[in-house]
Short mmCIF file of C-alpha atoms in Angstrom, two decimals:
data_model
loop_
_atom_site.label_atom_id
_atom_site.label_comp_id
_atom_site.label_asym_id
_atom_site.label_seq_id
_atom_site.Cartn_x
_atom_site.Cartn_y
_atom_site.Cartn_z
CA UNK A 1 189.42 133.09 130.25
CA UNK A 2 190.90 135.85 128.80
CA UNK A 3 194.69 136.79 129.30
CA UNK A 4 194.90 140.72 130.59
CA UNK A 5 196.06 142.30 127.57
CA UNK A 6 192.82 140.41 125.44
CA UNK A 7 190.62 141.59 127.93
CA UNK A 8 191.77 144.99 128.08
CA UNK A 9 190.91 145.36 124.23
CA UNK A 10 187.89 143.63 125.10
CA UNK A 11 186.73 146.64 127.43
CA UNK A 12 188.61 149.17 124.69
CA UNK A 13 186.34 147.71 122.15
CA UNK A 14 182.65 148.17 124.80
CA UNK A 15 183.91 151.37 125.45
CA UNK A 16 183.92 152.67 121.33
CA UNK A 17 180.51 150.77 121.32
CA UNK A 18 178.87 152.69 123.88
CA UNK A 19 180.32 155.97 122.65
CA UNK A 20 178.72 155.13 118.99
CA UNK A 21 175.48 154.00 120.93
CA UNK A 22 175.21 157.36 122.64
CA UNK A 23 176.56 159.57 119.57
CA UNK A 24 175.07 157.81 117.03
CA UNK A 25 172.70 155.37 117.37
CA UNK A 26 169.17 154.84 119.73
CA UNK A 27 168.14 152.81 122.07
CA UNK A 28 165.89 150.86 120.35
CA UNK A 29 166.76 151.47 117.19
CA UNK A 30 164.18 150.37 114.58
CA UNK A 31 166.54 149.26 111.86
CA UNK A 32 170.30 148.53 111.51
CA UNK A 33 172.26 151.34 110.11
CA UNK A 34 176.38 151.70 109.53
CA UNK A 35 176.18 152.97 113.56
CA UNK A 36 174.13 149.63 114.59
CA UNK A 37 176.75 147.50 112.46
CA UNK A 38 179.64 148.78 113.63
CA UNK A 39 178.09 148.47 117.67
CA UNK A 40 177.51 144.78 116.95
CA UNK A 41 180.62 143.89 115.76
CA UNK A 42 182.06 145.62 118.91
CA UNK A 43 180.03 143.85 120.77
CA UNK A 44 181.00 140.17 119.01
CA UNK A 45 184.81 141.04 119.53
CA UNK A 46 183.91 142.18 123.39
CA UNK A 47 182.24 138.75 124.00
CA UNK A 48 184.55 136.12 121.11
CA UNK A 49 183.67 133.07 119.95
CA UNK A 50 184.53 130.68 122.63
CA UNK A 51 182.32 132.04 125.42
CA UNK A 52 178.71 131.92 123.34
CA UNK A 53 179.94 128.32 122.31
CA UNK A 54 180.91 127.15 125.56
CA UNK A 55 177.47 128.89 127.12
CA UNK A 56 175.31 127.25 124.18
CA UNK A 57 177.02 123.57 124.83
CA UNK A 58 176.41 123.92 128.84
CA UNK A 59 180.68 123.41 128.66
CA UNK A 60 179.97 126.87 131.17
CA UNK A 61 178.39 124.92 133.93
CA UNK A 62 181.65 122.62 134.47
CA UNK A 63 184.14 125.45 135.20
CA UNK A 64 185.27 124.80 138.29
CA UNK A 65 186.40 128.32 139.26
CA UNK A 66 183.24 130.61 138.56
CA UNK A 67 181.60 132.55 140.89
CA UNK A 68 178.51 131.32 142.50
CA UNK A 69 175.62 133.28 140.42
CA UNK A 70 177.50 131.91 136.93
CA UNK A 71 175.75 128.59 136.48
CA UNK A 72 172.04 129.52 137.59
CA UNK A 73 173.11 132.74 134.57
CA UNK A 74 173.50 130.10 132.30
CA UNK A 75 170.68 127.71 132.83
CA UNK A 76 168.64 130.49 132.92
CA UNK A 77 169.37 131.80 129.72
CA UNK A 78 169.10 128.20 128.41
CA UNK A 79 165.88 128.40 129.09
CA UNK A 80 164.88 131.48 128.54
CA UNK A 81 166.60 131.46 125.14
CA UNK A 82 165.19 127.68 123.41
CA UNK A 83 161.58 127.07 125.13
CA UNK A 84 160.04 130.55 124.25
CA UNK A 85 161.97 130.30 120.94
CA UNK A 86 160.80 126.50 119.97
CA UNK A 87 157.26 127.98 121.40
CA UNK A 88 157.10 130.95 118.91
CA UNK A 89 158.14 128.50 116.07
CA UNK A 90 155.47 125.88 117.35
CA UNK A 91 152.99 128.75 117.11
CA UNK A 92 154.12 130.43 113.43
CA UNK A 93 154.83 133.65 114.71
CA UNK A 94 156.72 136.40 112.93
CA UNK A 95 160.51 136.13 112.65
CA UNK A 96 160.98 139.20 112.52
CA UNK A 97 158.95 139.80 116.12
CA UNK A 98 161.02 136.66 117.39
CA UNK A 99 164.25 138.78 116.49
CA UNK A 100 163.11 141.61 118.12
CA UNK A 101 162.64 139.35 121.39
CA UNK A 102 166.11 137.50 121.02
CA UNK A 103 168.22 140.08 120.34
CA UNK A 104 167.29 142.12 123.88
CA UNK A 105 167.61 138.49 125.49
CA UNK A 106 171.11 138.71 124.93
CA UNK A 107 171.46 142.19 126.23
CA UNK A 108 170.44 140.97 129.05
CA UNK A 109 172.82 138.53 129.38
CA UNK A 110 175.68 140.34 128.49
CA UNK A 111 177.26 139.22 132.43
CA UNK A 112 176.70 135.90 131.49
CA UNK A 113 179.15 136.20 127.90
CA UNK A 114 180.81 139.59 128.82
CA UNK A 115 182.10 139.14 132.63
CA UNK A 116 184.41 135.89 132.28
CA UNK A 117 185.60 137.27 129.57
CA UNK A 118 186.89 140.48 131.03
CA UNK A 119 187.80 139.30 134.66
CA UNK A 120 191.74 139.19 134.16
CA UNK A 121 191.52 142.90 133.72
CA UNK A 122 188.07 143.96 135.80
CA UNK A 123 189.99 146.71 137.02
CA UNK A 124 190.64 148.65 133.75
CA UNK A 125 187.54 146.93 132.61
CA UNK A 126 184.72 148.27 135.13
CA UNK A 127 186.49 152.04 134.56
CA UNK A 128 186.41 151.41 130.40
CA UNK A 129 182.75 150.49 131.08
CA UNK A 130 181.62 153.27 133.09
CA UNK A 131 183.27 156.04 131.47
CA UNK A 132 181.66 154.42 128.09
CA UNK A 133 178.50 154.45 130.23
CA UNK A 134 178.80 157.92 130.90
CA UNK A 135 179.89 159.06 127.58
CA UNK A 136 176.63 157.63 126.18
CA UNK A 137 174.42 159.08 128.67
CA UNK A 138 175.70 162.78 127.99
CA UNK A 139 175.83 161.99 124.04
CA UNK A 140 171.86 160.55 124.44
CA UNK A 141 171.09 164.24 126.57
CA UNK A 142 172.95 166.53 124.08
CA UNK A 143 171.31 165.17 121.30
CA UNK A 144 168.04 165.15 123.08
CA UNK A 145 168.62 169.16 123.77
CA UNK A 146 169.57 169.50 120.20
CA UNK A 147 166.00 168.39 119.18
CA UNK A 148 164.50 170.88 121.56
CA UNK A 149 166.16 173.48 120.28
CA UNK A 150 168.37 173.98 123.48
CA UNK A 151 165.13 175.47 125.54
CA UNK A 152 166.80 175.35 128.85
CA UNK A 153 164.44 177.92 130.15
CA UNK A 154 161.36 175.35 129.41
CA UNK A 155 162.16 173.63 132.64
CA UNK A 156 159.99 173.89 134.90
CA UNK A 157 157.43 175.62 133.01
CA UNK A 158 156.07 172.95 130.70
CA UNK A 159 156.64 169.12 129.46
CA UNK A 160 159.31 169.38 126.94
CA UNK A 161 158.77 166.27 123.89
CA UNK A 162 160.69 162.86 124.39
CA UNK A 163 160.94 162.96 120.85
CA UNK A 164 160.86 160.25 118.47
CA UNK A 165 163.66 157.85 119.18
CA UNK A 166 163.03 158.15 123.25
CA UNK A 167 166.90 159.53 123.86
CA UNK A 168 166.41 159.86 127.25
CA UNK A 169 164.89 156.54 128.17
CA UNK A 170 168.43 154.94 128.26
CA UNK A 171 169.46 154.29 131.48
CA UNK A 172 172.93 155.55 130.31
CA UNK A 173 171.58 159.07 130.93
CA UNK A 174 170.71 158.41 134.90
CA UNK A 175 173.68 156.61 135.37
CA UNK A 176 175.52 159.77 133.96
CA UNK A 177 173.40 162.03 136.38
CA UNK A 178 174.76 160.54 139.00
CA UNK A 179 177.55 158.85 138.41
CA UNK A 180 179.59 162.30 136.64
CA UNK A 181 178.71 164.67 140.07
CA UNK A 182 179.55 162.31 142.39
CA UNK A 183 183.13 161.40 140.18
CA UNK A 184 183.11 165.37 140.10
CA UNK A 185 182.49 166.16 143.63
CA UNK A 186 185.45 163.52 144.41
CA UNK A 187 187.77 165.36 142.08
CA UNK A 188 187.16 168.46 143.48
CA UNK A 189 187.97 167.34 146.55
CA UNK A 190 191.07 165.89 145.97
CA UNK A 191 192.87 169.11 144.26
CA UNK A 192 194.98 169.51 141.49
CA UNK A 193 194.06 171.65 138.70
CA UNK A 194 193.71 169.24 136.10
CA UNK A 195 191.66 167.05 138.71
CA UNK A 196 189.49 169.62 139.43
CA UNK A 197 188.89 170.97 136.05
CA UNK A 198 187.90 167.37 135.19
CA UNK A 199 185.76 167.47 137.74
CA UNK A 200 183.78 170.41 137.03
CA UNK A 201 183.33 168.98 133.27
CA UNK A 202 181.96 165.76 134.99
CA UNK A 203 179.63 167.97 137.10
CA UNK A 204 178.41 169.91 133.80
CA UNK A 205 177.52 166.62 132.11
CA UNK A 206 175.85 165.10 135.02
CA UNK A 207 173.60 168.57 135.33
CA UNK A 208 172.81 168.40 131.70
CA UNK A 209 171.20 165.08 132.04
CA UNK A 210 169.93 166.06 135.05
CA UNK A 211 168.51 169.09 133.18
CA UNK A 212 167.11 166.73 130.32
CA UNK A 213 165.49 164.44 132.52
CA UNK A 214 163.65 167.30 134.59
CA UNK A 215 162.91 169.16 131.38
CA UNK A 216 161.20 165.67 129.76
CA UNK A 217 159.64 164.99 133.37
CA UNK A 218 160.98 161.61 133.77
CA UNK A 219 159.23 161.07 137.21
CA UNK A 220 161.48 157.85 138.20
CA UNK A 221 164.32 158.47 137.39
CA UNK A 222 164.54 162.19 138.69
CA UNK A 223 162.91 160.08 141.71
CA UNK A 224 165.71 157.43 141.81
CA UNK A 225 168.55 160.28 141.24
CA UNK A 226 167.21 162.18 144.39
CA UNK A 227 166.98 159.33 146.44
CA UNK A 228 170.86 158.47 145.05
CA UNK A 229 172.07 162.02 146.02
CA UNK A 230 170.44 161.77 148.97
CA UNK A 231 172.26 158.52 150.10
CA UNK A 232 174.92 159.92 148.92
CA UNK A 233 174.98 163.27 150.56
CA UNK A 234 174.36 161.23 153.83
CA UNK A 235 177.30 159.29 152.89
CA UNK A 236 179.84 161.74 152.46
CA UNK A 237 178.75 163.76 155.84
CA UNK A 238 179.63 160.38 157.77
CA UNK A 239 182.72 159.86 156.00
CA UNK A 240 184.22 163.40 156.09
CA UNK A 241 181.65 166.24 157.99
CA UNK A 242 184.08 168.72 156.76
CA UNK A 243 183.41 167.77 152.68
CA UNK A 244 179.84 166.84 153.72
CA UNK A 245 179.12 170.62 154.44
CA UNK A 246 180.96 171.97 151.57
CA UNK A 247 178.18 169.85 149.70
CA UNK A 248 175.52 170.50 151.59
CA UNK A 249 176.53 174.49 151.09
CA UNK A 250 176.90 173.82 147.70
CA UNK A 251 173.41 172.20 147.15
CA UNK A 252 171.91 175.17 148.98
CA UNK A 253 173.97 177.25 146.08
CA UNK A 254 172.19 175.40 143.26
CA UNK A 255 168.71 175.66 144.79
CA UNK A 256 169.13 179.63 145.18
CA UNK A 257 170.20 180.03 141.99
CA UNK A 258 168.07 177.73 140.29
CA UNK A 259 164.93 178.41 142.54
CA UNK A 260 161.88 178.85 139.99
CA UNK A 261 163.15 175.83 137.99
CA UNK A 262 163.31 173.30 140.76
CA UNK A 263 160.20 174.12 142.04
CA UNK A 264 158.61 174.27 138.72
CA UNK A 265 160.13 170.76 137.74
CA UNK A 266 158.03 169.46 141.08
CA UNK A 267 155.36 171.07 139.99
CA UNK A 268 155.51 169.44 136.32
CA UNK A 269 156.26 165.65 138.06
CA UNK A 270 152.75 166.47 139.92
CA UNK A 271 150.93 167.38 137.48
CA UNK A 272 151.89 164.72 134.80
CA UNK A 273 151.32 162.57 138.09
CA UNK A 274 147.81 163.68 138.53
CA UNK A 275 147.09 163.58 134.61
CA UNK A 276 148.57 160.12 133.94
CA UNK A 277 149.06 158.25 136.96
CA UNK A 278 150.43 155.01 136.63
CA UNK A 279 150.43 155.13 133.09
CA UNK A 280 148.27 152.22 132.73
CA UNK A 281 150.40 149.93 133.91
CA UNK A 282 148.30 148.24 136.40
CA UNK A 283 145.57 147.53 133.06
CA UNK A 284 148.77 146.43 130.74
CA UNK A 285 149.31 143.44 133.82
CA UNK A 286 145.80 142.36 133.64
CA UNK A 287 146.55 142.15 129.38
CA UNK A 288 149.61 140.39 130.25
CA UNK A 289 147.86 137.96 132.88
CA UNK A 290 145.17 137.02 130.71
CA UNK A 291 147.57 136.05 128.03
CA UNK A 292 149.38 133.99 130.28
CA UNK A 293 146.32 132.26 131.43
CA UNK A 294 144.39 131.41 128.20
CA UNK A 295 145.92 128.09 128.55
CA UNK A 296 147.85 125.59 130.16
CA UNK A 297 150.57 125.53 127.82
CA UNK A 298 150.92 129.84 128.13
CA UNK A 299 150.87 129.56 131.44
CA UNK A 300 154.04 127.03 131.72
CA UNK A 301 155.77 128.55 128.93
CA UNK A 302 153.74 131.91 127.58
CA UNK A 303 153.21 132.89 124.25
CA UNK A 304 156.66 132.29 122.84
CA UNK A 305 159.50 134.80 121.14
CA UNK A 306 157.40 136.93 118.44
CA UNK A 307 154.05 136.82 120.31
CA UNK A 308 152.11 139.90 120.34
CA UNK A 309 149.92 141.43 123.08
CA UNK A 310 147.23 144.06 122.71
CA UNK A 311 148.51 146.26 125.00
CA UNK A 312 146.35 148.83 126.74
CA UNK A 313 149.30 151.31 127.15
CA UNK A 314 149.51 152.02 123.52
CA UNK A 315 146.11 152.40 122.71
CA UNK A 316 145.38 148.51 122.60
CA UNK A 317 147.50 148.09 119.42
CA UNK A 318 149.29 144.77 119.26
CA UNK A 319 152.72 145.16 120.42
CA UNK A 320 156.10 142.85 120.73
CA UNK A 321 156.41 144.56 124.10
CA UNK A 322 155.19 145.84 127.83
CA UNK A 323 156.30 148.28 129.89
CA UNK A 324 157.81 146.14 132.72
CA UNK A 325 159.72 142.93 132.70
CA UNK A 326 157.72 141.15 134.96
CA UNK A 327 154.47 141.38 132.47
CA UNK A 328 156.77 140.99 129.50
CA UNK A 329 158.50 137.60 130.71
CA UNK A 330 155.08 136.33 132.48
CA UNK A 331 153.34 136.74 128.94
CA UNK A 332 156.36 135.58 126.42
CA UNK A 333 157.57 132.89 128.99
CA UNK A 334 155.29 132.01 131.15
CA UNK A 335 155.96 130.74 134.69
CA UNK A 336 159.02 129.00 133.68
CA UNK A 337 160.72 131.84 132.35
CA UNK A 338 159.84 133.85 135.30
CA UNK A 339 161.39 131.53 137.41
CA UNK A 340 164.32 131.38 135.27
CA UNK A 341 164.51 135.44 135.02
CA UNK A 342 164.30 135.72 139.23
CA UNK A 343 166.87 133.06 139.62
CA UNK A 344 169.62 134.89 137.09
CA UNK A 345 169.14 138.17 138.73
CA UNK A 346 168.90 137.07 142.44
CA UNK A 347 172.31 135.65 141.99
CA UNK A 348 173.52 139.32 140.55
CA UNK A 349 171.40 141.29 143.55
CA UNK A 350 174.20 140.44 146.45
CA UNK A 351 177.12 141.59 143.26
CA UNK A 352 175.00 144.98 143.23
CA UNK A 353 174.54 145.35 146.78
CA UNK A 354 178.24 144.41 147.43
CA UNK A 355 179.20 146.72 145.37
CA UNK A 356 177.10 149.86 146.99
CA UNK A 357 178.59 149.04 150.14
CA UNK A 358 181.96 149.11 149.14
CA UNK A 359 181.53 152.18 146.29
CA UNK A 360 178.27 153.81 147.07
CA UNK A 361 179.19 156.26 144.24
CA UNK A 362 179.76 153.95 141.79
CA UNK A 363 177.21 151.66 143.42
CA UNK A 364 173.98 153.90 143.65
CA UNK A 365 174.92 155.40 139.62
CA UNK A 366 174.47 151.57 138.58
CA UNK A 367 171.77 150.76 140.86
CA UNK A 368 169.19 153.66 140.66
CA UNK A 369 168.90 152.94 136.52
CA UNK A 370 168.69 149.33 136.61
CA UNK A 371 166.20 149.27 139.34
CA UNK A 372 164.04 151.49 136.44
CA UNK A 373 165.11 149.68 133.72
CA UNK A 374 164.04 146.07 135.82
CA UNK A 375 161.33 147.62 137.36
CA UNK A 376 158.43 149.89 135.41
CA UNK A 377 160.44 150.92 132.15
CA UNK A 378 160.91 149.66 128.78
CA UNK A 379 164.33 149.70 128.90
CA UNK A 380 165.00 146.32 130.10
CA UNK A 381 165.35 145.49 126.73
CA UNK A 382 168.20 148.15 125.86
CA UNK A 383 171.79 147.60 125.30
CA UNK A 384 173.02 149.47 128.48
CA UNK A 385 171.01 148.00 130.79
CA UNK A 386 172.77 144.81 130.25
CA UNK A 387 175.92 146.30 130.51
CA UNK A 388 174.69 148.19 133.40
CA UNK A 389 174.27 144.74 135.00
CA UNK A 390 178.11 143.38 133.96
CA UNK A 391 179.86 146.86 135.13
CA UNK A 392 178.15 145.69 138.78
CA UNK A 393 179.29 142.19 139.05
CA UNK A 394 183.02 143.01 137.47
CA UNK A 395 183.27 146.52 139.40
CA UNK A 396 182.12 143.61 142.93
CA UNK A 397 184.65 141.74 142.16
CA UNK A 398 186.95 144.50 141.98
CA UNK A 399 186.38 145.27 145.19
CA UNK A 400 186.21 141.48 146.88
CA UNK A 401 190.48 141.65 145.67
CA UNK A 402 191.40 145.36 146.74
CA UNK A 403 192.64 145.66 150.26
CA UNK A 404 190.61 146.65 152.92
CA UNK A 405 190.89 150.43 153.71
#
């Protein structure tokens, strides 16, 4: 374990990672640049050398004082790491495609190298992360309104472009929607001028993903940020029915003023509902089920680390990806994997829900982006999503040590 003042230059060194991620980089970027060179080596110093090692020699699963959902983690990346790897080798694929499987494996584990690492100073930590979080979110949305030429008044009249490198499909950006209003809306509340001007720069940054997201008609995740503001709205007017109805007054404010744009951004998440459905998800399952089931091997342990799938999303090109996590670990894993995959997040589930008791805020900003990124998105296999997942279990155990209010 880390001593405080290590870990606390840990979390310095995620936090310059995520603001290069956001400013800089993509989030899948296709090749490695100076940006993606410098973000890896942040990342290497955030997790040291001692933690992989002790992970890859299963010295992890004798600590004595780790929390419960630690050693499933680590068995489950043990497998999910070396029997789809030794299956891709068996079966000569790519290693460039095995790379491109690996690499997001990790990401996903980043709890499993990242948490134990930062525990001695999870309080400093889980802020370092989140404000790193939301940096990249709002540096992902500016750039995105940079390549549409700032066209604000497009919402709700047409589909703006996701654009090449898919800004806004990092699930930085919906965590910044909803984590910088509610951190604004708290601010604001609690007075002070610098406070409050903080605040309303918080609420500007959330909007302007908000504003991206609407304008790119991302149906989940405005879908995930309405049910979050929504909870959270509820939230507040139990807590304090005096700073629930300034809220509610000032929702009523924004949908006066911005009347012809929400109701044209409905309109645009119906349409592109009615034109592309499910986005042929349901026939991309069927790909990945077949794959699976071509033999007995697949079917135990899938296709391997590099495998390819002709994907009916994208045309039925071969692909090192699909569109949902299940589908991608049935078909690269197989069963096994699956297993492996349910077991390492059902131990994390009771962190997240922990965690949304005790900071709905904070709790809904990491919840409602993971449960797209885990759910019917690509980007499961992104950077933030894993450290999505470690903010949640160090921000829960956080709160298991602060006293009770």
């Amino acid at each position: 374990m880390a001593g405080k003042g290590v870990a606390l230059w840990r979390a310095a060194g995620l936090f310059l990672a995520l603001v290069l991620y956001g400013l800089l980089s993509a989030p899948a970027p296709a090749e490695i640049r100076f940006a993606e060179a410098m973000i890896g080596a942040l990342l290497v110093l955030g997790v040291g050398l001692l933690r992989p090692l002790s992970v890859a020699t299963g010295h992890a699963l004798l600590e004595r004082d780790s929390p419960s959902w630690e050693t499933p983690a680590v068995l489950a990346l043990a497998v999910l790491l070396w029997c789809p790897l030794l299956r891709g080798v068996w079966l000569d694929w790519a290693p460039g495609d095995m790379v491109r499987d690996v690499v997001p494996l990790f990401y996903l584990f980043l709890p499993v190298l990242l948490v134990p690492m930062l525990r001695s100073a999870s309080d400093w930590a889980a802020g370092l992360l989140a404000g790193g979080l939301a940096v990249a979110g709002v540096g992902f949305a500016l750039r995105w309104w940079k390549q549409a030429d700032w066209g604000f008044g497009a919402i709700g009249v047409r589909a703006m472009a996701d654009g090449g490198v898919y800004l806004l499909n990092a699930p930085s950006v919906l965590f910044a929607a909803i984590a910088l209003p509610a951190f604004g809306v708290g601010a604001l509340a609690q007075g002070g001028w610098p406070r409050r001007a903080a605040g309303m720069a918080a609420i500007l940054g959330g909007l302007l993903c908000l504003a991206a997201l609407a304008g790119a008609v991302h149906r989940m995740a405005l879908g995930l940020a309405a049910m979050a503001f929504a909870a959270l709205g509820l939230w507040w007017l139990r807590r304090s029915p005096l700073a629930g109805v300034g809220l509610g007054v000032a929702a009523l404010l924004v949908v006066a003023l911005f009347h012809e744009a929400l109701v044209g951004a409905l309109g645009q998440v119906a349409e592109k509902t009615r034109l592309a459905g499910a986005n042929t998800r349901w026939e991309e399952a069927e790909a990945a089920l077949g794959q699976a089931l071509s033999s007995p091997a697949a079917f135990l342990f899938g296709q391997g680390w590099g495998a390819l799938l002709a994907n009916p999303a994208v045309g039925g090109w071969r692909v090192s990806y699909t569109h949902t996590l299940a589908t991608y670990a049935l078909a690269k894993t197989g069963v096994v994997g699956l297993i492996a995959l349910i077991a390492y997040l059902g131990g994390l589930a009771p962190r997240a829900l922990a965690l949304l008791r005790a900071d709905p805020a904070l709790g809904w900003a990491v919840l409602a982006p993971l449960l797209m990124a885990l759910g019917l998105h690509t980007s499961f296999k992104y950077l933030d999503t894993g450290l999505l997942l470690t903010l949640a279990a160090l921000a829960a155990e956080r709160e298991k040590r602060l006293p009770k209010r």
